[in-house]
Amino acid sequence: MTTESNRTDHAIRHLKCLKPYDGWSADKYMNSQGNELVMLRRRNVSLSKTGYTAIAYDENDSKCVVGVTSLIGETGNTIFYRAVVLVEKDGVVAREQRAVRVSLPKKVVGNTKEQSLNDAKEQNRRNIEKA
């Protein structure tokens, strides 16, 4: 699994924790140049007309979920991207997609508490289905 996929999964998990009944998902597709792009969907409706190289949760600066458009550069542990805000920090879909510069860590570390909570919920669902 690539770093972009990890970033997208982390952003989707964050959105599902923030607004669990909004039906967040990400669709991957290949464009005409052969690049893999991702579109963020809410209730099966795309939030944009174009795809992004990744969907990311900007934990450091804006606390928003963004669509990564291009790489600016990188330093030791940080990568800088140009991005577009898709979902505001309170979980509301951005009315106007504004351009931002985000700095993301090279390694994507998922929230272990969040992950263990999701695992527990999934195990609970399986137990209910078996009963």
PDB file of C-alpha atoms in Angstrom, residues 14 56-66 83-90 98 100-104:
ATOM      1  CA  HIS A  14     -11.062  10.922  10.290  1.00  0.00           C
ATOM      2  CA  ALA A  56      -5.171  13.944   3.145  1.00  0.00           C
ATOM      3  CA  TYR A  57      -6.061  15.160   6.621  1.00  0.00           C
ATOM      4  CA  ASP A  58      -3.950  18.227   7.428  1.00  0.00           C
ATOM      5  CA  GLU A  59      -3.377  17.646  11.143  1.00  0.00           C
ATOM      6  CA  ASN A  60      -0.714  20.334  11.517  1.00  0.00           C
ATOM      7  CA  ASP A  61      -2.075  23.557  10.086  1.00  0.00           C
ATOM      8  CA  SER A  62      -5.660  23.882   8.871  1.00  0.00           C
ATOM      9  CA  LYS A  63      -7.138  20.691  10.401  1.00  0.00           C
ATOM     10  CA  CYS A  64      -9.079  20.289   7.124  1.00  0.00           C
ATOM     11  CA  VAL A  65      -9.365  17.394   4.708  1.00  0.00           C
ATOM     12  CA  VAL A  66      -7.668  18.385   1.471  1.00  0.00           C
ATOM     13  CA  ALA A  83      -3.826  21.186  -2.104  1.00  0.00           C
ATOM     14  CA  VAL A  84      -7.468  22.205  -2.220  1.00  0.00           C
ATOM     15  CA  VAL A  85      -9.674  22.255   0.891  1.00  0.00           C
ATOM     16  CA  LEU A  86     -12.556  19.801   0.450  1.00  0.00           C
ATOM     17  CA  VAL A  87     -13.927  19.499   4.002  1.00  0.00           C
ATOM     18  CA  GLU A  88     -13.560  22.113   6.734  1.00  0.00           C
ATOM     19  CA  LYS A  89     -12.249  21.234  10.191  1.00  0.00           C
ATOM     20  CA  ASP A  90     -15.762  20.923  11.644  1.00  0.00           C
ATOM     21  CA  ARG A  98      -9.597  27.292  -1.737  1.00  0.00           C
ATOM     22  CA  VAL A 100      -3.692  25.840   0.492  1.00  0.00           C
ATOM     23  CA  ARG A 101      -0.132  24.698   1.116  1.00  0.00           C
ATOM     24  CA  VAL A 102       0.090  21.721   3.459  1.00  0.00           C
ATOM     25  CA  SER A 103       3.027  20.088   5.166  1.00  0.00           C
ATOM     26  CA  LEU A 104       2.583  16.391   5.849  1.00  0.00           C
TER      27      LEU A 104
END
